[in-house]
Amino acid sequence: ISEGRPPIMAQALSCRMSRLVVSSRQFISTQSATSAITPTPKFGFFQKITNQGVRCLSSVIPVRDTPINARVVPMRNMQGQSNGVDFGATSSLKPIIPLDAAENFAAFAHANRHQKVKPFIIKRRRLQLKTYLGNERNIRHSPWRMNLVCQFAAGLTVPEALKQLMFCQKRKAPLVAKVIRRTANLADIRHGLQPSQLEVAECFSTHGTHLKRVKIMGRGRSGKKSRRHSHIRLVLREIDFPTKLLQAESINQKRKWLGLLKTARDEFETAKVERDELAELEEMAAALEEMARKQKEEEEKE
């Protein structure tokens, strides 16, 4: 076998697999349309399903009516309608979506992974996300050494960053974790966002006001030295899970973001229930205080 033969075979195999995906999808859609008794199956994300004893690949894409010879599923719409709206690439999808819709969208993105999303679409979604600014000033530490810890946490989700900083052996790692917790608490107070819904978008250290000191040297000489100080700038941003699923290249990365989405939704719903209960208790307390005040006024009048 020549050296150029294996890539050609792999490319031909990928084309055959893509045609098999489309044909299997069309087969299942026609079967579900013709059989009135059997309901349409609900496909999960990358679950192995069988139809008449034959394992098919339609679990990675949603069932929809497309021609058999269509080799490329358009990114525009899942129903095959070109209405000028990018599915999952505009503000039509919220940053945190239901798990079923996320599985469906992840399967759609994986089926269309050969289509690249334009950068302006990602930027347009990113500008609509909520951001929270945190800082710490005049830290008695070298900016270069502080920046090692800050860059270690940058790019991670808030729970993952706190977990990694817990085992970091640097001296100022607890301080960076403290700033992240404080900013995440600010997000919870303002908009009710939980730490699992946030990521560390920016985290870096800059120079503070250095203190000039005298450096005593040998042979009666002296020089200058500086006591270095640094500042920390932190930006937490809301996680856009549809964009993360769209940018994930492998199946395992999509599974990872689906797991993080499930955790974020559970924490968000739990916190929402707690906030509603707290609001009800506050209303009840205010009503009781009002009743007590009215009774006191009536007693004073009598």
Short mmCIF file of N, CA, C and O in Angstrom, two decimals, residues 44-176:
data_model
loop_
_atom_site.label_atom_id
_atom_site.label_comp_id
_atom_site.label_asym_id
_atom_site.label_seq_id
_atom_site.Cartn_x
_atom_site.Cartn_y
_atom_site.Cartn_z
N GLY A 44 -31.99 10.28 22.68
CA GLY A 44 -31.12 10.98 23.61
C GLY A 44 -29.81 11.30 22.92
O GLY A 44 -29.60 10.99 21.75
N PHE A 45 -28.91 11.93 23.67
CA PHE A 45 -27.64 12.36 23.10
C PHE A 45 -26.66 11.20 23.05
O PHE A 45 -26.24 10.69 24.08
N PHE A 46 -26.32 10.76 21.85
CA PHE A 46 -25.35 9.70 21.61
C PHE A 46 -25.72 8.41 22.33
O PHE A 46 -24.86 7.72 22.87
N GLN A 47 -27.01 8.09 22.44
CA GLN A 47 -27.43 6.81 22.99
C GLN A 47 -27.52 5.79 21.87
O GLN A 47 -27.99 6.10 20.78
N LYS A 48 -27.10 4.59 22.14
CA LYS A 48 -27.14 3.52 21.14
C LYS A 48 -28.54 2.92 21.12
O LYS A 48 -28.99 2.32 22.09
N ILE A 49 -29.23 3.12 20.03
CA ILE A 49 -30.57 2.61 19.90
C ILE A 49 -30.59 1.58 18.79
O ILE A 49 -29.70 1.54 17.93
N THR A 50 -31.58 0.72 18.79
CA THR A 50 -31.70 -0.32 17.79
C THR A 50 -33.08 -0.24 17.17
O THR A 50 -34.05 0.09 17.83
N ASN A 51 -33.12 -0.53 15.88
CA ASN A 51 -34.38 -0.55 15.16
C ASN A 51 -34.41 -1.85 14.35
O ASN A 51 -33.64 -2.02 13.41
N GLN A 52 -35.29 -2.77 14.75
CA GLN A 52 -35.41 -4.08 14.13
C GLN A 52 -34.09 -4.83 14.22
O GLN A 52 -33.66 -5.49 13.27
N GLY A 53 -33.41 -4.68 15.35
CA GLY A 53 -32.18 -5.42 15.58
C GLY A 53 -30.96 -4.84 14.91
O GLY A 53 -29.89 -5.41 14.99
N VAL A 54 -31.07 -3.71 14.23
CA VAL A 54 -29.94 -3.10 13.53
C VAL A 54 -29.59 -1.80 14.24
O VAL A 54 -30.45 -0.94 14.43
N ARG A 55 -28.35 -1.64 14.63
CA ARG A 55 -27.90 -0.43 15.31
C ARG A 55 -27.69 0.67 14.27
O ARG A 55 -27.00 0.48 13.28
N CYS A 56 -28.30 1.83 14.50
CA CYS A 56 -28.23 2.92 13.53
C CYS A 56 -27.52 4.11 14.16
O CYS A 56 -27.29 4.17 15.35
N LEU A 57 -27.21 5.10 13.32
CA LEU A 57 -26.47 6.28 13.76
C LEU A 57 -27.37 7.49 13.91
O LEU A 57 -26.87 8.60 14.06
N SER A 58 -28.69 7.29 13.85
CA SER A 58 -29.57 8.45 13.90
C SER A 58 -29.72 9.02 15.30
O SER A 58 -30.41 10.00 15.49
N SER A 59 -29.07 8.40 16.30
CA SER A 59 -29.17 8.94 17.65
C SER A 59 -28.38 10.22 17.82
O SER A 59 -28.57 10.94 18.78
N VAL A 60 -27.46 10.49 16.90
CA VAL A 60 -26.64 11.70 17.04
C VAL A 60 -27.28 12.89 16.37
O VAL A 60 -26.76 13.98 16.47
N ILE A 61 -28.41 12.73 15.66
CA ILE A 61 -29.06 13.85 15.00
C ILE A 61 -30.55 13.74 15.20
O ILE A 61 -31.09 12.63 15.31
N PRO A 62 -31.27 14.82 15.29
CA PRO A 62 -32.72 14.75 15.44
C PRO A 62 -33.39 14.31 14.16
O PRO A 62 -32.86 14.50 13.07
N VAL A 63 -34.57 13.71 14.28
CA VAL A 63 -35.31 13.25 13.12
C VAL A 63 -35.98 14.44 12.46
O VAL A 63 -36.68 15.22 13.09
N ARG A 64 -35.76 14.61 11.17
CA ARG A 64 -36.41 15.65 10.41
C ARG A 64 -36.46 15.23 8.95
O ARG A 64 -35.69 14.38 8.51
N ASP A 65 -37.34 15.81 8.19
CA ASP A 65 -37.55 15.44 6.81
C ASP A 65 -36.53 16.14 5.93
O ASP A 65 -36.55 17.38 5.78
N THR A 66 -35.59 15.37 5.38
CA THR A 66 -34.61 15.89 4.43
C THR A 66 -34.45 14.88 3.32
O THR A 66 -34.66 13.68 3.52
N PRO A 67 -34.07 15.31 2.13
CA PRO A 67 -33.88 14.35 1.05
C PRO A 67 -32.73 13.40 1.34
O PRO A 67 -31.80 13.72 2.07
N ILE A 68 -32.82 12.19 0.78
CA ILE A 68 -31.81 11.17 1.06
C ILE A 68 -30.45 11.57 0.53
O ILE A 68 -29.42 11.31 1.15
N ASN A 69 -30.41 12.23 -0.62
CA ASN A 69 -29.13 12.58 -1.21
C ASN A 69 -28.53 13.85 -0.62
O ASN A 69 -27.53 14.34 -1.12
N ALA A 70 -29.16 14.42 0.42
CA ALA A 70 -28.60 15.63 1.04
C ALA A 70 -27.43 15.23 1.91
O ALA A 70 -27.59 14.54 2.90
N ARG A 71 -26.23 15.68 1.58
CA ARG A 71 -25.02 15.30 2.31
C ARG A 71 -24.68 16.32 3.39
O ARG A 71 -23.91 16.03 4.27
N VAL A 72 -25.22 17.53 3.31
CA VAL A 72 -24.91 18.57 4.28
C VAL A 72 -26.21 19.06 4.89
O VAL A 72 -27.12 19.46 4.17
N VAL A 73 -26.29 18.98 6.22
CA VAL A 73 -27.46 19.51 6.92
C VAL A 73 -27.22 20.99 7.15
O VAL A 73 -26.22 21.37 7.74
N PRO A 74 -28.09 21.89 6.67
CA PRO A 74 -27.83 23.32 6.79
C PRO A 74 -27.83 23.76 8.24
O PRO A 74 -28.61 23.27 9.05
N MET A 75 -26.94 24.72 8.56
CA MET A 75 -26.86 25.26 9.90
C MET A 75 -27.99 26.23 10.19
O MET A 75 -28.22 26.61 11.32
N ARG A 76 -28.74 26.60 9.16
CA ARG A 76 -29.74 27.66 9.32
C ARG A 76 -30.90 27.23 10.18
O ARG A 76 -31.32 27.95 11.07
N ASN A 77 -31.45 26.05 9.93
CA ASN A 77 -32.66 25.67 10.62
C ASN A 77 -32.74 24.17 10.68
O ASN A 77 -32.31 23.48 9.75
N MET A 78 -33.30 23.62 11.75
CA MET A 78 -33.44 22.18 11.89
C MET A 78 -34.60 21.65 11.07
O MET A 78 -34.66 20.48 10.76
N GLN A 79 -35.57 22.50 10.70
CA GLN A 79 -36.69 22.05 9.91
C GLN A 79 -36.44 22.18 8.42
O GLN A 79 -37.32 21.93 7.61
N GLY A 80 -35.24 22.58 8.03
CA GLY A 80 -34.92 22.72 6.62
C GLY A 80 -35.43 24.00 6.01
O GLY A 80 -35.38 24.16 4.79
N GLN A 81 -35.91 24.96 6.81
CA GLN A 81 -36.41 26.21 6.29
C GLN A 81 -35.33 27.26 6.41
O GLN A 81 -34.78 27.48 7.47
N SER A 82 -35.04 27.90 5.32
CA SER A 82 -34.01 28.95 5.33
C SER A 82 -34.67 30.29 5.59
O SER A 82 -34.99 31.05 4.69
N ASN A 83 -34.93 30.57 6.86
CA ASN A 83 -35.57 31.82 7.23
C ASN A 83 -34.57 32.87 7.68
O ASN A 83 -34.94 33.88 8.25
N GLY A 84 -33.29 32.62 7.44
CA GLY A 84 -32.28 33.61 7.78
C GLY A 84 -31.89 33.64 9.24
O GLY A 84 -31.23 34.56 9.67
N VAL A 85 -32.32 32.66 10.04
CA VAL A 85 -32.00 32.61 11.46
C VAL A 85 -31.05 31.46 11.71
O VAL A 85 -31.31 30.33 11.31
N ASP A 86 -29.92 31.73 12.35
CA ASP A 86 -28.95 30.69 12.66
C ASP A 86 -29.42 29.94 13.90
O ASP A 86 -29.60 30.54 14.96
N PHE A 87 -29.61 28.64 13.78
CA PHE A 87 -30.10 27.85 14.92
C PHE A 87 -29.03 27.78 15.98
O PHE A 87 -27.96 27.23 15.77
N GLY A 88 -29.31 28.33 17.14
CA GLY A 88 -28.39 28.26 18.26
C GLY A 88 -27.24 29.22 18.18
O GLY A 88 -26.39 29.23 19.05
N ALA A 89 -27.16 30.05 17.14
CA ALA A 89 -26.02 30.95 17.00
C ALA A 89 -26.41 32.40 17.24
O ALA A 89 -25.58 33.28 17.15
N THR A 90 -27.68 32.69 17.51
CA THR A 90 -28.11 34.05 17.81
C THR A 90 -28.73 34.07 19.19
O THR A 90 -28.67 33.10 19.94
N SER A 91 -29.35 35.17 19.51
CA SER A 91 -29.92 35.32 20.84
C SER A 91 -31.23 34.56 21.01
O SER A 91 -31.92 34.73 22.02
N SER A 92 -31.63 33.76 20.03
CA SER A 92 -32.86 32.99 20.17
C SER A 92 -32.75 31.92 21.24
O SER A 92 -33.74 31.52 21.84
N LEU A 93 -31.54 31.42 21.50
CA LEU A 93 -31.31 30.45 22.56
C LEU A 93 -30.72 31.16 23.78
O LEU A 93 -29.78 31.92 23.66
N LYS A 94 -31.29 30.87 24.93
CA LYS A 94 -30.79 31.48 26.16
C LYS A 94 -29.47 30.84 26.56
O LYS A 94 -29.15 29.73 26.14
N PRO A 95 -28.67 31.52 27.42
CA PRO A 95 -27.40 30.93 27.85
C PRO A 95 -27.57 29.60 28.58
O PRO A 95 -26.73 28.73 28.46
N ILE A 96 -28.65 29.45 29.36
CA ILE A 96 -28.93 28.19 30.03
C ILE A 96 -30.28 27.69 29.53
O ILE A 96 -31.29 28.38 29.63
N ILE A 97 -30.28 26.51 28.93
CA ILE A 97 -31.46 25.96 28.26
C ILE A 97 -31.83 24.64 28.91
O ILE A 97 -31.02 24.05 29.65
N PRO A 98 -33.06 24.13 28.68
CA PRO A 98 -33.43 22.82 29.23
C PRO A 98 -32.51 21.71 28.72
O PRO A 98 -31.91 21.81 27.64
N LEU A 99 -32.41 20.65 29.51
CA LEU A 99 -31.47 19.58 29.18
C LEU A 99 -31.87 18.85 27.90
O LEU A 99 -31.00 18.48 27.10
N ASP A 100 -33.16 18.66 27.66
CA ASP A 100 -33.60 17.99 26.43
C ASP A 100 -33.22 18.81 25.20
O ASP A 100 -32.72 18.26 24.20
N ALA A 101 -33.46 20.11 25.27
CA ALA A 101 -33.09 20.97 24.14
C ALA A 101 -31.58 21.00 23.96
O ALA A 101 -31.08 21.07 22.83
N ALA A 102 -30.82 20.95 25.06
CA ALA A 102 -29.36 20.95 24.95
C ALA A 102 -28.86 19.66 24.29
O ALA A 102 -27.94 19.69 23.47
N GLU A 103 -29.46 18.51 24.64
CA GLU A 103 -29.07 17.25 24.01
C GLU A 103 -29.38 17.28 22.52
O GLU A 103 -28.58 16.83 21.68
N ASN A 104 -30.55 17.81 22.17
CA ASN A 104 -30.93 17.90 20.76
C ASN A 104 -29.98 18.82 20.01
O ASN A 104 -29.55 18.51 18.89
N PHE A 105 -29.65 19.96 20.62
CA PHE A 105 -28.75 20.90 19.97
C PHE A 105 -27.33 20.35 19.86
O PHE A 105 -26.63 20.58 18.87
N ALA A 106 -26.88 19.61 20.89
CA ALA A 106 -25.55 19.01 20.83
C ALA A 106 -25.46 17.98 19.70
O ALA A 106 -24.45 17.89 18.99
N ALA A 107 -26.52 17.20 19.54
CA ALA A 107 -26.54 16.25 18.44
C ALA A 107 -26.54 16.96 17.09
O ALA A 107 -25.86 16.55 16.15
N PHE A 108 -27.29 18.05 17.01
CA PHE A 108 -27.32 18.84 15.78
C PHE A 108 -25.95 19.44 15.48
O PHE A 108 -25.48 19.42 14.33
N ALA A 109 -25.28 19.98 16.51
CA ALA A 109 -23.96 20.57 16.32
C ALA A 109 -22.93 19.52 15.92
O ALA A 109 -22.04 19.77 15.11
N HIS A 110 -23.04 18.31 16.49
CA HIS A 110 -22.10 17.26 16.14
C HIS A 110 -22.31 16.79 14.71
O HIS A 110 -21.36 16.47 13.99
N ALA A 111 -23.58 16.73 14.27
CA ALA A 111 -23.85 16.32 12.89
C ALA A 111 -23.35 17.36 11.90
O ALA A 111 -23.02 17.01 10.75
N ASN A 112 -23.26 18.63 12.32
CA ASN A 112 -22.80 19.72 11.46
C ASN A 112 -21.45 20.27 11.92
O ASN A 112 -21.17 21.45 11.77
N ARG A 113 -20.60 19.41 12.50
CA ARG A 113 -19.33 19.88 13.04
C ARG A 113 -18.36 20.34 11.96
O ARG A 113 -17.38 21.02 12.26
N HIS A 114 -18.62 19.97 10.70
CA HIS A 114 -17.74 20.42 9.63
C HIS A 114 -18.02 21.87 9.24
O HIS A 114 -17.24 22.47 8.51
N GLN A 115 -19.14 22.43 9.70
CA GLN A 115 -19.47 23.82 9.40
C GLN A 115 -18.97 24.71 10.53
O GLN A 115 -19.31 24.50 11.69
N LYS A 116 -18.18 25.69 10.21
CA LYS A 116 -17.59 26.58 11.20
C LYS A 116 -18.51 27.78 11.42
O LYS A 116 -19.10 28.32 10.48
N VAL A 117 -18.62 28.17 12.69
CA VAL A 117 -19.43 29.34 13.04
C VAL A 117 -18.58 30.58 12.87
O VAL A 117 -17.41 30.63 13.26
N LYS A 118 -19.17 31.61 12.28
CA LYS A 118 -18.43 32.84 12.04
C LYS A 118 -18.14 33.56 13.35
O LYS A 118 -18.96 33.55 14.28
N PRO A 119 -16.99 34.22 13.45
CA PRO A 119 -16.61 34.85 14.73
C PRO A 119 -17.58 35.94 15.18
O PRO A 119 -17.77 36.14 16.38
N PHE A 120 -18.19 36.67 14.24
CA PHE A 120 -19.06 37.75 14.66
C PHE A 120 -20.31 37.22 15.37
O PHE A 120 -20.91 37.93 16.19
N ILE A 121 -20.70 35.99 15.06
CA ILE A 121 -21.86 35.41 15.73
C ILE A 121 -21.52 35.12 17.20
O ILE A 121 -22.31 35.41 18.11
N ILE A 122 -20.34 34.54 17.43
CA ILE A 122 -19.91 34.27 18.80
C ILE A 122 -19.74 35.58 19.58
O ILE A 122 -20.13 35.69 20.75
N LYS A 123 -19.19 36.60 18.92
CA LYS A 123 -19.00 37.88 19.59
C LYS A 123 -20.34 38.52 19.92
O LYS A 123 -20.51 39.12 20.99
N ARG A 124 -21.32 38.39 19.03
CA ARG A 124 -22.63 38.97 19.27
C ARG A 124 -23.31 38.33 20.48
O ARG A 124 -23.93 39.01 21.30
N ARG A 125 -23.17 37.03 20.62
CA ARG A 125 -23.74 36.36 21.80
C ARG A 125 -22.96 36.72 23.06
O ARG A 125 -23.53 36.88 24.13
N ARG A 126 -21.65 36.85 22.93
CA ARG A 126 -20.83 37.14 24.11
C ARG A 126 -21.12 38.52 24.68
O ARG A 126 -21.06 38.73 25.90
N LEU A 127 -21.44 39.47 23.81
CA LEU A 127 -21.73 40.83 24.29
C LEU A 127 -23.04 40.90 25.06
O LEU A 127 -23.26 41.85 25.82
N GLN A 128 -23.93 39.93 24.87
CA GLN A 128 -25.21 39.93 25.56
C GLN A 128 -25.16 39.24 26.92
O GLN A 128 -26.15 39.26 27.65
N LEU A 129 -24.02 38.62 27.25
CA LEU A 129 -23.92 37.90 28.52
C LEU A 129 -23.64 38.86 29.67
O LEU A 129 -23.04 39.93 29.48
N LYS A 130 -24.03 38.45 30.85
CA LYS A 130 -23.80 39.26 32.05
C LYS A 130 -22.37 39.04 32.53
O LYS A 130 -21.87 37.92 32.57
N THR A 131 -21.71 40.13 32.91
CA THR A 131 -20.34 40.08 33.42
C THR A 131 -20.28 40.78 34.77
O THR A 131 -21.05 41.71 35.05
N TYR A 132 -19.33 40.33 35.59
CA TYR A 132 -19.18 40.87 36.94
C TYR A 132 -17.69 41.10 37.19
O TYR A 132 -16.87 40.21 36.94
N LEU A 133 -17.39 42.28 37.67
CA LEU A 133 -16.01 42.72 37.86
C LEU A 133 -15.64 42.63 39.32
O LEU A 133 -16.38 43.08 40.20
N GLY A 134 -14.48 42.04 39.58
CA GLY A 134 -13.92 41.99 40.93
C GLY A 134 -12.45 42.37 40.90
O GLY A 134 -11.77 42.17 39.89
N ASN A 135 -11.96 42.91 41.98
CA ASN A 135 -10.55 43.30 42.04
C ASN A 135 -10.05 43.26 43.48
O ASN A 135 -10.82 43.20 44.42
N GLU A 136 -8.77 43.28 43.58
CA GLU A 136 -8.07 43.37 44.87
C GLU A 136 -6.84 44.23 44.64
O GLU A 136 -6.06 43.98 43.72
N ARG A 137 -6.66 45.24 45.46
CA ARG A 137 -5.61 46.24 45.20
C ARG A 137 -4.57 46.23 46.31
O ARG A 137 -4.86 45.88 47.45
N ASN A 138 -3.35 46.67 45.89
CA ASN A 138 -2.23 46.87 46.81
C ASN A 138 -1.92 45.61 47.61
O ASN A 138 -1.95 45.59 48.86
N ILE A 139 -1.63 44.55 46.90
CA ILE A 139 -1.24 43.28 47.52
C ILE A 139 0.28 43.26 47.63
O ILE A 139 0.98 43.53 46.65
N ARG A 140 0.75 42.93 48.77
CA ARG A 140 2.21 42.89 48.99
C ARG A 140 2.75 41.59 48.39
O ARG A 140 3.05 40.62 49.09
N HIS A 141 2.88 41.59 47.07
CA HIS A 141 3.37 40.42 46.36
C HIS A 141 3.83 40.86 44.97
O HIS A 141 3.34 41.86 44.43
N SER A 142 4.75 40.12 44.43
CA SER A 142 5.27 40.45 43.11
C SER A 142 4.20 40.27 42.04
O SER A 142 3.48 39.26 42.04
N PRO A 143 4.04 41.22 41.11
CA PRO A 143 3.03 41.05 40.05
C PRO A 143 3.29 39.83 39.17
O PRO A 143 2.35 39.17 38.72
N TRP A 144 4.57 39.53 38.92
CA TRP A 144 4.89 38.39 38.08
C TRP A 144 4.47 37.08 38.76
O TRP A 144 3.86 36.21 38.13
N ARG A 145 4.76 36.95 40.05
CA ARG A 145 4.37 35.74 40.77
C ARG A 145 2.85 35.66 40.96
O ARG A 145 2.27 34.58 40.90
N MET A 146 2.23 36.80 41.20
CA MET A 146 0.77 36.81 41.34
C MET A 146 0.09 36.43 40.03
O MET A 146 -0.95 35.75 40.02
N ASN A 147 0.67 36.85 38.92
CA ASN A 147 0.07 36.55 37.62
C ASN A 147 0.12 35.06 37.30
O ASN A 147 -0.72 34.56 36.54
N LEU A 148 1.06 34.33 37.86
CA LEU A 148 1.10 32.89 37.67
C LEU A 148 -0.15 32.22 38.24
O LEU A 148 -0.73 31.32 37.63
N VAL A 149 -0.57 32.69 39.41
CA VAL A 149 -1.77 32.13 40.03
C VAL A 149 -3.02 32.58 39.29
O VAL A 149 -3.96 31.80 39.08
N CYS A 150 -3.04 33.85 38.87
CA CYS A 150 -4.23 34.37 38.19
C CYS A 150 -4.45 33.66 36.85
O CYS A 150 -5.58 33.28 36.52
N GLN A 151 -3.39 33.49 36.09
CA GLN A 151 -3.53 32.82 34.80
C GLN A 151 -3.85 31.34 34.96
O GLN A 151 -4.38 30.72 34.04
N PHE A 152 -3.52 30.78 36.11
CA PHE A 152 -3.88 29.39 36.38
C PHE A 152 -5.39 29.22 36.50
O PHE A 152 -5.95 28.19 36.10
N ALA A 153 -6.08 30.25 37.03
CA ALA A 153 -7.53 30.18 37.20
C ALA A 153 -8.29 30.70 36.00
O ALA A 153 -9.49 30.42 35.86
N ALA A 154 -7.64 31.45 35.12
CA ALA A 154 -8.35 32.04 33.98
C ALA A 154 -8.80 30.96 33.01
O ALA A 154 -8.08 30.00 32.73
N GLY A 155 -10.02 31.13 32.49
CA GLY A 155 -10.57 30.20 31.51
C GLY A 155 -11.33 29.03 32.08
O GLY A 155 -11.94 28.28 31.32
N LEU A 156 -11.34 28.86 33.39
CA LEU A 156 -12.06 27.75 34.02
C LEU A 156 -13.43 28.22 34.51
O LEU A 156 -13.68 29.41 34.66
N THR A 157 -14.30 27.28 34.74
CA THR A 157 -15.55 27.61 35.43
C THR A 157 -15.25 27.92 36.89
O THR A 157 -14.20 27.53 37.42
N VAL A 158 -16.17 28.60 37.54
CA VAL A 158 -15.92 29.03 38.93
C VAL A 158 -15.74 27.84 39.87
O VAL A 158 -14.80 27.82 40.67
N PRO A 159 -16.59 26.79 39.83
CA PRO A 159 -16.33 25.65 40.72
C PRO A 159 -15.00 24.97 40.43
O PRO A 159 -14.28 24.57 41.37
N GLU A 160 -14.64 24.84 39.15
CA GLU A 160 -13.37 24.20 38.81
C GLU A 160 -12.19 25.05 39.24
O GLU A 160 -11.17 24.54 39.73
N ALA A 161 -12.29 26.37 39.09
CA ALA A 161 -11.20 27.26 39.51
C ALA A 161 -10.99 27.20 41.02
O ALA A 161 -9.85 27.14 41.51
N LEU A 162 -12.08 27.19 41.78
CA LEU A 162 -11.94 27.10 43.23
C LEU A 162 -11.36 25.76 43.65
O LEU A 162 -10.57 25.68 44.60
N LYS A 163 -11.74 24.71 42.94
CA LYS A 163 -11.20 23.39 43.27
C LYS A 163 -9.70 23.31 42.97
O LYS A 163 -8.93 22.74 43.75
N GLN A 164 -9.28 23.88 41.85
CA GLN A 164 -7.86 23.84 41.49
C GLN A 164 -7.03 24.72 42.42
O GLN A 164 -5.91 24.37 42.79
N LEU A 165 -7.57 25.88 42.79
CA LEU A 165 -6.82 26.77 43.68
C LEU A 165 -6.70 26.20 45.09
O LEU A 165 -5.79 26.57 45.83
N MET A 166 -7.61 25.31 45.45
CA MET A 166 -7.53 24.68 46.77
C MET A 166 -6.26 23.82 46.90
O MET A 166 -5.70 23.69 47.99
N PHE A 167 -5.82 23.25 45.78
CA PHE A 167 -4.63 22.38 45.80
C PHE A 167 -3.40 23.07 45.22
O PHE A 167 -2.37 22.42 45.05
N CYS A 168 -3.51 24.35 44.90
CA CYS A 168 -2.36 25.08 44.38
C CYS A 168 -1.40 25.42 45.53
O CYS A 168 -1.83 25.88 46.60
N GLN A 169 -0.11 25.20 45.31
CA GLN A 169 0.88 25.38 46.37
C GLN A 169 1.46 26.79 46.42
O GLN A 169 2.43 27.02 47.12
N LYS A 170 0.87 27.71 45.67
CA LYS A 170 1.35 29.09 45.70
C LYS A 170 0.83 29.81 46.94
O LYS A 170 -0.25 29.50 47.48
N ARG A 171 1.58 30.83 47.35
CA ARG A 171 1.27 31.51 48.60
C ARG A 171 -0.05 32.30 48.51
O ARG A 171 -0.82 32.31 49.47
N LYS A 172 -0.30 32.96 47.38
CA LYS A 172 -1.47 33.82 47.23
C LYS A 172 -2.65 33.13 46.56
O LYS A 172 -3.60 33.80 46.15
N ALA A 173 -2.62 31.81 46.44
CA ALA A 173 -3.76 31.10 45.85
C ALA A 173 -5.04 31.28 46.68
O ALA A 173 -6.11 31.48 46.10
N PRO A 174 -5.00 31.23 48.02
CA PRO A 174 -6.24 31.50 48.78
C PRO A 174 -6.80 32.89 48.57
O PRO A 174 -8.03 33.08 48.59
N LEU A 175 -5.94 33.88 48.33
CA LEU A 175 -6.42 35.23 48.08
C LEU A 175 -7.17 35.31 46.76
O LEU A 175 -8.23 35.96 46.68
N VAL A 176 -6.65 34.67 45.71
CA VAL A 176 -7.34 34.67 44.42
C VAL A 176 -8.68 33.94 44.54
O VAL A 176 -9.70 34.38 43.99
#
